[in-house]
CSV table of C-alpha atoms in Angstrom, one decimal:
chain,number,residue,atom,x,y,z
G,1,UNK,CA,5.2,32.2,-6.6
G,2,UNK,CA,7.9,30.2,-8.4
G,3,UNK,CA,10.4,32.6,-7.0
G,4,UNK,CA,9.8,31.5,-3.4
G,5,UNK,CA,12.7,29.5,-2.0
G,6,UNK,CA,10.6,26.6,-0.8
G,7,UNK,CA,9.1,26.2,-4.3
G,8,UNK,CA,12.6,26.4,-5.8
G,9,UNK,CA,13.6,23.7,-3.3
G,10,UNK,CA,10.8,21.4,-4.5
G,11,UNK,CA,11.7,22.0,-8.2
G,12,UNK,CA,15.4,21.7,-7.7
G,13,UNK,CA,15.2,18.3,-5.9
G,14,UNK,CA,12.1,17.0,-7.6
G,15,UNK,CA,13.7,13.6,-8.3
G,16,UNK,CA,14.5,13.1,-4.6
G,17,UNK,CA,11.2,14.2,-3.1
G,18,UNK,CA,8.1,12.0,-3.6
G,19,UNK,CA,5.1,13.7,-5.2
G,20,UNK,CA,3.0,14.1,-2.0
G,21,UNK,CA,5.9,15.9,-0.3
G,22,UNK,CA,6.4,18.2,-3.2
G,23,UNK,CA,2.7,19.1,-3.1
G,24,UNK,CA,2.9,19.6,0.7
G,25,UNK,CA,5.9,22.0,0.3
G,26,UNK,CA,4.1,24.1,-2.4
G,27,UNK,CA,0.9,24.1,-0.4
G,28,UNK,CA,2.7,25.8,2.5
G,29,UNK,CA,2.2,29.1,0.6
G,30,UNK,CA,-1.6,28.9,0.5
G,31,UNK,CA,-2.1,31.0,3.6
G,32,UNK,CA,0.0,33.7,2.0
G,33,UNK,CA,-2.6,34.3,-0.7
G,34,UNK,CA,-4.7,36.0,1.9
G,35,UNK,CA,-1.8,38.1,3.2
G,36,UNK,CA,-0.6,41.5,1.9
G,37,UNK,CA,2.6,41.2,-0.2
G,38,UNK,CA,4.7,43.2,2.2
G,39,UNK,CA,4.5,40.4,4.7
G,40,UNK,CA,5.4,37.6,2.3
G,41,UNK,CA,9.2,37.7,2.8
G,42,UNK,CA,8.7,37.6,6.6
G,43,UNK,CA,6.2,34.8,6.4
G,44,UNK,CA,8.5,32.7,4.2
G,45,UNK,CA,11.4,33.1,6.6
G,46,UNK,CA,9.1,31.9,9.4
G,47,UNK,CA,7.9,28.9,7.3
G,48,UNK,CA,11.5,27.8,6.5
G,49,UNK,CA,12.5,27.7,10.1
G,50,UNK,CA,9.4,26.8,12.0
G,51,UNK,CA,6.9,24.9,9.9
G,52,UNK,CA,7.4,21.1,10.2
G,53,UNK,CA,6.5,18.2,8.0
G,54,UNK,CA,6.4,14.5,9.0
G,55,UNK,CA,8.7,12.6,6.6
G,56,UNK,CA,10.6,9.4,5.9
G,57,UNK,CA,14.2,9.8,5.0
G,58,UNK,CA,16.0,7.1,2.9
G,59,UNK,CA,19.8,7.0,3.2
G,60,UNK,CA,22.4,5.1,1.3
G,61,UNK,CA,25.0,4.3,3.9
G,62,UNK,CA,26.7,5.5,7.1
G,63,UNK,CA,27.4,8.9,5.5
G,64,UNK,CA,23.7,9.4,4.9
G,65,UNK,CA,23.0,8.4,8.5
G,66,UNK,CA,25.5,11.0,9.7
G,67,UNK,CA,23.9,13.6,7.5
G,68,UNK,CA,20.6,13.0,9.2
G,69,UNK,CA,22.2,13.3,12.7
G,70,UNK,CA,24.0,16.5,11.6
G,71,UNK,CA,20.8,18.1,10.3
G,72,UNK,CA,19.1,17.3,13.6
G,73,UNK,CA,21.9,19.0,15.5
G,74,UNK,CA,21.9,22.1,13.2
G,75,UNK,CA,18.1,22.6,13.2
G,76,UNK,CA,16.5,22.7,16.7
G,77,UNK,CA,13.0,22.2,15.2
G,78,UNK,CA,14.0,18.9,13.5
G,79,UNK,CA,13.4,15.7,15.5
G,80,UNK,CA,14.2,12.2,14.5
G,81,UNK,CA,11.4,9.9,15.6
G,82,UNK,CA,12.6,6.4,14.6
G,83,UNK,CA,15.5,4.7,13.0
G,84,UNK,CA,14.4,1.6,11.1
G,85,UNK,CA,16.6,-1.4,11.5
G,86,UNK,CA,15.6,-3.5,8.5
G,87,UNK,CA,15.2,-0.9,5.8
G,88,UNK,CA,17.5,2.2,5.4
G,89,UNK,CA,15.0,4.8,6.6
G,90,UNK,CA,14.5,7.4,9.4
G,91,UNK,CA,11.2,8.9,10.3
G,92,UNK,CA,11.5,12.6,11.3
G,93,UNK,CA,9.8,15.9,11.6
G,94,UNK,CA,11.7,18.5,9.5
G,95,UNK,CA,11.5,22.1,8.6
G,96,UNK,CA,12.1,23.2,5.0
G,97,UNK,CA,15.5,24.6,6.0
G,98,UNK,CA,16.5,21.2,7.5
G,99,UNK,CA,15.1,19.4,4.5
G,100,UNK,CA,17.2,21.6,2.2
G,101,UNK,CA,20.3,20.7,4.2
G,102,UNK,CA,19.5,17.0,3.9
G,103,UNK,CA,19.0,17.1,0.2
G,104,UNK,CA,22.3,18.8,-0.3
G,105,UNK,CA,24.0,15.6,0.9
G,106,UNK,CA,24.5,13.0,-1.9
G,107,UNK,CA,24.0,10.0,0.4
G,108,UNK,CA,20.5,11.1,1.4
G,109,UNK,CA,18.7,9.1,-1.3
G,110,UNK,CA,15.1,10.3,-1.1
G,111,UNK,CA,12.6,11.9,1.2
G,112,UNK,CA,8.9,10.9,1.4
G,113,UNK,CA,5.9,12.5,3.0
G,114,UNK,CA,4.7,10.4,6.0
G,115,UNK,CA,1.4,10.1,4.2
G,116,UNK,CA,-1.8,8.5,5.6
G,117,UNK,CA,-2.6,4.8,5.2
G,118,UNK,CA,-6.1,3.5,5.8
G,119,UNK,CA,-7.8,0.2,6.6
G,120,UNK,CA,-9.5,-0.9,3.4
G,121,UNK,CA,-17.9,-15.5,7.8
G,122,UNK,CA,-20.5,-17.7,7.1
G,123,UNK,CA,-20.4,-19.0,3.5
G,124,UNK,CA,-16.9,-17.5,2.8
G,125,UNK,CA,-14.9,-20.4,4.3
G,126,UNK,CA,-16.7,-23.3,2.7
G,127,UNK,CA,-16.8,-21.3,-0.6
G,128,UNK,CA,-13.0,-21.2,-0.4
G,129,UNK,CA,-12.9,-25.0,0.1
G,130,UNK,CA,-11.3,-24.3,3.4
G,131,UNK,CA,-13.6,-26.4,5.6
G,132,UNK,CA,-12.5,-29.9,6.7
G,133,UNK,CA,-9.2,-29.9,4.8
G,134,UNK,CA,-7.4,-33.1,5.9
G,135,UNK,CA,-3.9,-34.5,5.6
G,136,UNK,CA,-3.3,-38.1,6.5
G,137,UNK,CA,-6.7,-38.2,8.2
G,138,UNK,CA,-6.1,-35.1,10.4
G,139,UNK,CA,-8.1,-32.0,9.9
G,140,UNK,CA,-6.0,-28.9,9.4
G,141,UNK,CA,-6.9,-26.1,11.8
G,142,UNK,CA,-3.9,-23.8,11.8
G,143,UNK,CA,-2.7,-25.2,15.1
G,144,UNK,CA,0.8,-24.2,15.9
G,145,UNK,CA,0.8,-21.4,13.4
G,146,UNK,CA,0.9,-17.7,14.3
G,147,UNK,CA,-0.7,-14.9,12.2
G,148,UNK,CA,0.0,-11.2,12.9
G,149,UNK,CA,-2.9,-8.9,12.2
G,150,UNK,CA,-1.3,-5.6,11.4
G,151,UNK,CA,-4.4,-3.3,11.7
G,152,UNK,CA,-6.5,-1.4,14.3
G,153,UNK,CA,-5.8,-3.9,17.1
G,154,UNK,CA,-7.6,-7.0,18.4
G,155,UNK,CA,-10.3,-6.9,21.1
G,156,UNK,CA,-10.6,-9.9,23.4
G,157,UNK,CA,-13.4,-12.1,22.1
G,158,UNK,CA,-14.6,-15.6,23.2
G,159,UNK,CA,-13.8,-16.9,19.7
G,160,UNK,CA,-10.2,-16.1,20.2
G,161,UNK,CA,-9.9,-17.0,23.9
G,162,UNK,CA,-6.3,-18.0,24.8
G,163,UNK,CA,-4.9,-17.4,21.3
G,164,UNK,CA,-4.0,-13.7,21.3
G,165,UNK,CA,-0.3,-14.6,22.2
G,166,UNK,CA,1.2,-11.1,21.8
G,167,UNK,CA,0.0,-7.5,21.3
G,168,UNK,CA,1.8,-4.2,20.6
G,169,UNK,CA,0.2,-0.8,20.3
G,170,UNK,CA,2.2,1.7,18.1
G,171,UNK,CA,-0.6,4.3,18.2
G,172,UNK,CA,-1.4,4.9,21.9
G,173,UNK,CA,1.2,2.8,23.7
G,174,UNK,CA,-1.3,0.6,25.6
G,175,UNK,CA,-0.2,-2.9,26.6
G,176,UNK,CA,-3.3,-5.0,26.8
G,177,UNK,CA,-5.2,-6.1,23.6
G,178,UNK,CA,-8.0,-3.8,22.5
G,179,UNK,CA,-9.5,-2.4,19.3
G,180,UNK,CA,-11.1,1.0,19.3
G,181,UNK,CA,-12.1,0.8,15.6
G,182,UNK,CA,-13.3,-2.8,15.2
G,183,UNK,CA,-11.7,-3.5,11.8
G,184,UNK,CA,-8.7,-5.5,13.2
G,185,UNK,CA,-10.9,-7.7,15.4
G,186,UNK,CA,-13.1,-8.6,12.4
G,187,UNK,CA,-10.0,-9.5,10.4
G,188,UNK,CA,-8.6,-11.6,13.2
G,189,UNK,CA,-11.9,-13.6,13.2
G,190,UNK,CA,-11.8,-13.9,9.4
G,191,UNK,CA,-8.5,-15.7,9.7
G,192,UNK,CA,-8.7,-17.5,13.0
G,193,UNK,CA,-12.1,-17.2,14.8
G,194,UNK,CA,-13.3,-20.6,16.1
G,195,UNK,CA,-17.0,-19.8,16.0
G,196,UNK,CA,-17.5,-20.7,19.6
G,197,UNK,CA,-20.3,-18.2,20.1
G,198,UNK,CA,-22.1,-19.4,16.9
G,199,UNK,CA,-21.8,-23.2,17.3
G,200,UNK,CA,-19.0,-23.1,14.8
G,201,UNK,CA,-21.0,-21.3,12.1
G,202,UNK,CA,-18.8,-18.2,11.9
G,203,UNK,CA,-15.4,-19.8,12.1
G,204,UNK,CA,-12.3,-18.8,10.1
G,205,UNK,CA,-10.2,-21.4,8.3
G,206,UNK,CA,-7.4,-21.4,10.9
G,207,UNK,CA,-9.7,-21.8,13.9
G,208,UNK,CA,-6.8,-23.1,16.2
G,209,UNK,CA,-4.1,-20.7,15.0
G,210,UNK,CA,-2.6,-18.1,17.3
G,211,UNK,CA,-2.9,-14.4,16.5
G,212,UNK,CA,-0.7,-11.4,17.3
G,213,UNK,CA,-2.3,-8.0,17.4
G,214,UNK,CA,-0.1,-5.2,15.9
G,215,UNK,CA,-2.0,-1.9,16.3
G,216,UNK,CA,-0.8,0.6,13.6
G,217,UNK,CA,-4.2,2.3,12.8
G,218,UNK,CA,-6.1,4.6,15.1
G,219,UNK,CA,-9.8,4.7,16.1
G,220,UNK,CA,-10.9,6.0,12.7
G,221,UNK,CA,-8.9,3.4,10.9
G,222,UNK,CA,-6.1,5.7,9.7
G,223,UNK,CA,-2.3,5.4,10.2
G,224,UNK,CA,0.9,6.6,8.5
G,225,UNK,CA,3.7,5.2,6.5
G,226,UNK,CA,5.8,5.3,9.7
G,227,UNK,CA,3.4,3.3,11.9
G,228,UNK,CA,2.8,0.6,9.3
G,229,UNK,CA,6.5,0.2,8.6
G,230,UNK,CA,7.2,0.1,12.3
G,231,UNK,CA,4.5,-2.6,12.8
G,232,UNK,CA,6.1,-4.8,10.1
G,233,UNK,CA,9.5,-4.2,11.5
G,234,UNK,CA,8.2,-5.2,14.9
G,235,UNK,CA,7.1,-8.5,13.5
G,236,UNK,CA,10.6,-9.2,12.1
G,237,UNK,CA,12.2,-8.3,15.4
G,238,UNK,CA,9.6,-10.4,17.3
G,239,UNK,CA,10.8,-13.5,15.4
G,240,UNK,CA,14.4,-12.8,16.3
G,241,UNK,CA,13.5,-12.5,20.0
G,242,UNK,CA,11.1,-15.4,20.0
G,243,UNK,CA,12.5,-18.0,17.6
G,244,UNK,CA,10.4,-20.8,19.1
G,245,UNK,CA,7.2,-18.9,18.7
G,246,UNK,CA,7.6,-17.2,15.3
G,247,UNK,CA,5.1,-15.1,13.4
G,248,UNK,CA,4.7,-17.0,10.2
G,249,UNK,CA,2.1,-14.8,8.4
G,250,UNK,CA,1.4,-11.1,8.3
G,251,UNK,CA,-2.1,-10.1,7.2
G,252,UNK,CA,-2.3,-6.5,5.9
G,253,UNK,CA,-5.9,-5.3,5.3
G,254,UNK,CA,-4.7,-1.8,4.7
G,255,UNK,CA,-3.1,0.3,1.9
G,256,UNK,CA,-2.4,3.6,0.4
G,257,UNK,CA,-2.6,5.1,-3.0
G,258,UNK,CA,0.5,4.0,-5.0
G,259,UNK,CA,2.8,6.8,-6.0
G,260,UNK,CA,4.5,6.9,-9.5
G,261,UNK,CA,8.0,6.1,-8.4
G,262,UNK,CA,10.6,5.2,-11.0
G,263,UNK,CA,10.7,1.6,-9.7
G,264,UNK,CA,8.4,-0.5,-7.6
G,265,UNK,CA,11.0,-0.9,-4.9
G,266,UNK,CA,11.3,2.9,-4.4
G,267,UNK,CA,8.1,2.6,-2.4
G,268,UNK,CA,9.0,2.4,1.3
G,269,UNK,CA,6.1,0.1,2.1
G,270,UNK,CA,7.1,-2.3,-0.6
G,271,UNK,CA,10.7,-2.3,0.8
G,272,UNK,CA,9.6,-3.3,4.3
G,273,UNK,CA,7.1,-6.0,3.3
G,274,UNK,CA,9.6,-7.6,1.0
G,275,UNK,CA,12.1,-7.5,3.9
G,276,UNK,CA,9.6,-9.5,6.0
G,277,UNK,CA,9.1,-11.9,3.1
G,278,UNK,CA,12.9,-12.4,2.9
G,279,UNK,CA,12.9,-13.1,6.6
G,280,UNK,CA,10.5,-16.1,6.0
G,281,UNK,CA,7.2,-14.4,6.8
G,282,UNK,CA,4.3,-14.9,4.3
G,283,UNK,CA,2.7,-11.5,3.7
G,284,UNK,CA,-0.9,-11.2,2.5
G,285,UNK,CA,-2.0,-7.8,1.5
G,286,UNK,CA,-5.3,-6.4,0.3
G,287,UNK,CA,-5.6,-5.4,-3.3
G,288,UNK,CA,-7.7,-2.3,-2.4
G,289,UNK,CA,-11.3,-1.3,-2.8
G,290,UNK,CA,-11.0,1.1,-5.8
G,291,UNK,CA,-12.5,-1.1,-8.5
G,292,UNK,CA,-13.9,-1.6,-11.0
G,293,UNK,CA,-11.3,0.7,-12.6
G,294,UNK,CA,-8.0,-0.8,-13.7
G,295,UNK,CA,-4.6,0.2,-12.3
G,296,UNK,CA,-6.0,0.7,-8.8
G,297,UNK,CA,-4.0,-1.9,-6.7
G,298,UNK,CA,-3.1,-0.3,-3.4
G,299,UNK,CA,0.4,-0.2,-1.9
G,300,UNK,CA,2.0,-2.4,-0.6
G,301,UNK,CA,-0.1,-4.9,-2.7
G,302,UNK,CA,1.8,-3.6,-5.7
G,303,UNK,CA,4.8,-5.7,-4.6
G,304,UNK,CA,5.6,-8.4,-7.1
G,305,UNK,CA,6.7,-10.7,-4.3
G,306,UNK,CA,4.0,-10.8,-1.7
G,307,UNK,CA,0.5,-12.2,-2.0
G,308,UNK,CA,-2.1,-9.6,-3.2
G,309,UNK,CA,-5.7,-10.6,-2.5
G,310,UNK,CA,-8.8,-9.4,-4.4
G,311,UNK,CA,-12.4,-9.9,-3.2
G,312,UNK,CA,-14.9,-12.3,-4.7
G,313,UNK,CA,-18.6,-12.2,-4.2
G,314,UNK,CA,-19.8,-15.8,-3.7
G,315,UNK,CA,-23.5,-14.7,-3.6
G,316,UNK,CA,-23.8,-16.7,-0.3
G,317,UNK,CA,-23.8,-19.9,-2.2
G,318,UNK,CA,-21.1,-22.3,-1.0
G,319,UNK,CA,-22.3,-25.2,-3.1
G,320,UNK,CA,-21.9,-23.7,-6.5
G,321,UNK,CA,-19.4,-21.3,-8.2
G,322,UNK,CA,-21.5,-20.7,-11.3
G,323,UNK,CA,-22.8,-17.4,-10.0
G,324,UNK,CA,-19.5,-16.2,-8.4
G,325,UNK,CA,-17.9,-13.0,-9.6
G,326,UNK,CA,-15.3,-10.6,-8.5
G,327,UNK,CA,-16.7,-7.9,-6.3
G,328,UNK,CA,-17.2,-4.6,-8.2
G,329,UNK,CA,-15.2,-2.7,-5.6
G,330,UNK,CA,-12.1,-5.0,-5.7
G,331,UNK,CA,-9.1,-3.2,-7.2
G,332,UNK,CA,-7.7,-4.3,-10.5
G,333,UNK,CA,-4.2,-4.4,-12.0
G,334,UNK,CA,-1.9,-4.0,-13.6
G,335,UNK,CA,0.3,-2.1,-11.2
G,336,UNK,CA,2.1,1.1,-12.2
G,337,UNK,CA,5.1,-1.2,-13.0
G,338,UNK,CA,3.3,-3.6,-15.3
G,339,UNK,CA,2.9,-6.4,-12.8
G,340,UNK,CA,-0.3,-8.5,-13.1
G,341,UNK,CA,-2.3,-8.2,-9.9
G,342,UNK,CA,-4.1,-9.4,-7.8
G,343,UNK,CA,-2.5,-12.8,-7.3
G,344,UNK,CA,-5.9,-14.5,-6.6
G,345,UNK,CA,-9.4,-13.8,-5.3
G,346,UNK,CA,-11.0,-14.8,-2.0
G,347,UNK,CA,-14.5,-14.3,-0.7
G,348,UNK,CA,-14.9,-10.7,0.6
G,349,UNK,CA,-18.6,-9.7,0.4
G,350,UNK,CA,-20.9,-9.7,3.5
G,351,UNK,CA,-18.4,-11.6,5.7
G,352,UNK,CA,-19.7,-12.3,9.2
G,353,UNK,CA,-16.9,-12.2,11.8
G,354,UNK,CA,-16.0,-10.9,15.2
G,355,UNK,CA,-17.6,-7.8,16.7
G,356,UNK,CA,-15.6,-5.4,18.8
G,357,UNK,CA,-18.3,-4.0,21.1
G,358,UNK,CA,-18.4,-0.2,21.5
G,359,UNK,CA,-15.7,0.3,18.9
G,360,UNK,CA,-16.0,3.0,16.3
G,361,UNK,CA,-17.3,0.7,13.5
G,362,UNK,CA,-19.7,-1.0,16.0
G,363,UNK,CA,-21.3,2.3,16.8
G,364,UNK,CA,-21.4,3.5,13.2
G,365,UNK,CA,-22.8,0.3,11.7
G,366,UNK,CA,-25.4,-1.0,14.1
G,367,UNK,CA,-27.4,-2.4,11.2
G,368,UNK,CA,-24.5,-4.8,10.5
G,369,UNK,CA,-24.5,-6.5,13.9
G,370,UNK,CA,-25.3,-10.2,13.9
G,371,UNK,CA,-26.4,-10.8,17.5
G,372,UNK,CA,-24.1,-9.9,20.4
G,373,UNK,CA,-20.8,-11.3,19.1
G,374,UNK,CA,-20.6,-10.8,15.3
G,375,UNK,CA,-20.9,-8.2,12.6
G,376,UNK,CA,-20.9,-8.2,8.8
G,377,UNK,CA,-18.3,-6.4,6.6
G,378,UNK,CA,-17.3,-6.4,3.0
G,379,UNK,CA,-14.0,-5.5,1.3
G,380,UNK,CA,-10.6,-6.9,0.2
G,381,UNK,CA,-9.9,-6.3,3.9
G,382,UNK,CA,-12.0,-9.4,4.7
G,383,UNK,CA,-10.6,-11.5,1.8
G,384,UNK,CA,-7.0,-10.9,2.9
G,385,UNK,CA,-7.2,-12.5,6.4
G,386,UNK,CA,-9.2,-15.4,5.0
G,387,UNK,CA,-6.3,-16.0,2.7
G,388,UNK,CA,-3.9,-15.7,5.7
G,389,UNK,CA,-5.9,-18.3,7.5
G,390,UNK,CA,-5.7,-20.6,4.5
G,391,UNK,CA,-1.9,-20.0,4.5
G,392,UNK,CA,-1.9,-21.1,8.1
G,393,UNK,CA,-3.4,-24.5,7.1
G,394,UNK,CA,-0.7,-24.8,4.4
G,395,UNK,CA,2.0,-24.2,6.9
G,396,UNK,CA,0.5,-26.6,9.4
G,397,UNK,CA,0.6,-29.2,6.6
G,398,UNK,CA,4.2,-28.3,5.6
G,399,UNK,CA,6.0,-26.2,8.3
G,400,UNK,CA,9.2,-25.9,6.2
G,401,UNK,CA,7.5,-24.2,3.2
G,402,UNK,CA,9.0,-20.9,2.1
G,403,UNK,CA,6.9,-17.9,1.3
G,404,UNK,CA,7.6,-18.4,-2.4
G,405,UNK,CA,6.4,-22.0,-2.2
G,406,UNK,CA,3.2,-20.9,-0.5
G,407,UNK,CA,2.4,-18.3,-3.1
G,408,UNK,CA,3.1,-20.7,-6.0
G,409,UNK,CA,0.9,-23.4,-4.4
G,410,UNK,CA,-1.9,-21.0,-3.8
G,411,UNK,CA,-1.8,-19.9,-7.5
G,412,UNK,CA,-1.4,-23.4,-8.9
G,413,UNK,CA,-4.3,-24.7,-6.7
G,414,UNK,CA,-6.7,-21.9,-7.6
G,415,UNK,CA,-9.9,-22.7,-9.6
G,416,UNK,CA,-9.6,-21.1,-13.0
G,417,UNK,CA,-12.2,-19.6,-15.2
G,418,UNK,CA,-11.6,-19.6,-18.9
G,419,UNK,CA,-11.3,-16.3,-20.6
G,420,UNK,CA,-11.2,-14.3,-17.3
G,421,UNK,CA,-8.8,-11.3,-17.1
G,422,UNK,CA,-5.9,-12.0,-14.8
G,423,UNK,CA,-5.8,-8.3,-13.8
G,424,UNK,CA,-9.2,-8.9,-12.3
G,425,UNK,CA,-9.2,-12.5,-11.1
G,426,UNK,CA,-5.5,-13.2,-10.7
G,427,UNK,CA,-4.7,-16.9,-10.9
G,428,UNK,CA,-8.3,-17.6,-10.0
G,429,UNK,CA,-10.5,-18.4,-7.0
G,430,UNK,CA,-8.7,-19.7,-4.0
G,431,UNK,CA,-9.1,-23.4,-3.3
G,432,UNK,CA,-7.6,-24.3,0.1
G,433,UNK,CA,-7.8,-28.0,-0.3
G,434,UNK,CA,-6.0,-28.0,-3.7
G,435,UNK,CA,-3.4,-25.5,-2.5
G,436,UNK,CA,-2.4,-27.8,0.4
G,437,UNK,CA,-2.2,-30.7,-2.1
G,438,UNK,CA,0.0,-28.7,-4.5
G,439,UNK,CA,2.2,-27.6,-1.6
G,440,UNK,CA,2.8,-31.2,-0.4
G,441,UNK,CA,3.5,-32.4,-4.0
G,442,UNK,CA,6.1,-29.6,-4.5
């Protein structure tokens, strides 16, 4: 088997192919194990020219860009799908023969498999000390702040009426807001639901903030590196086209298994979220739901710059924190690169938020419905938008705050427990009131 040319390709260029792509190349030969040997040479020639893989191609400069264009011209089965404008990547479908030509060019830096990425309120908001946070006698509500929910979409809901200010669908190309999975709608409510249909009971912290729906995950809650990266890039471009109505926060309740790259910034998702951060957007990302094992932080939460959110179980007791503990499922650090994560923990167990009727999760989890308008979910997916909603309060209090200032104030304002592992609890339990105070003092 090691004599086959595609295997040799994977071995020869191992340092410039990520591990999932190397595995995908080798696995191309699996059907040949059930084939007589006399057909192997013919089958391999067919594989090299006809079999296609969905990949991301990282280039170094204009020469690398031309190498991608030339490979597309030379191999009729290769198609470039998208040229990213804010990070040096192309998404494409390539044959092994086209891939080999790309890797022969020194300015093609690395090629990645376009792997799958998946989606990972009653007492939660008061437990986070995010109810009735006031500045100079005015209660903070997130008014004037915009949060992008990069997820499965957002279904129109009475608790969000008039506040879904933009929507883009990078999965099915639809133009009106919808959510065929239900996860994104729940997350939007975690951050910014106003509780209208529950007399204010199930309201998020930023109950007057605007939301933008960026659909990058399909009906089953799955997406790809390409769609997630395109969604974040769309947010950056949206701000350039709408400077008076900027997206200030991106909430990412999704993630993928981190790969053992030589450096953290070799991860394409890390590159694009940090580019958003550099463009002034606060990025909150879920730590993941792979606890209680250590070293399980999901990508892009492994980024040392963005805010990575773990999930706390507040035991449905807002008045006391004595019984609070990190949820067993919440992923733990450190990252593959030795970074302590998560940055802080936020309530994420049995969170009641918006129900997207007739969506995939609504049909699959009927027992979780709370009346006609709400449903309960658990996960770092729920903790993350609650954190994003708290960030909206902070930005309402200090609109000029930078992402780095927001992150530092959140960590400095967290409630600490003595003797707790920072790779489990981060800086501590989020305290919205104190975070606002620290931000205004800074």
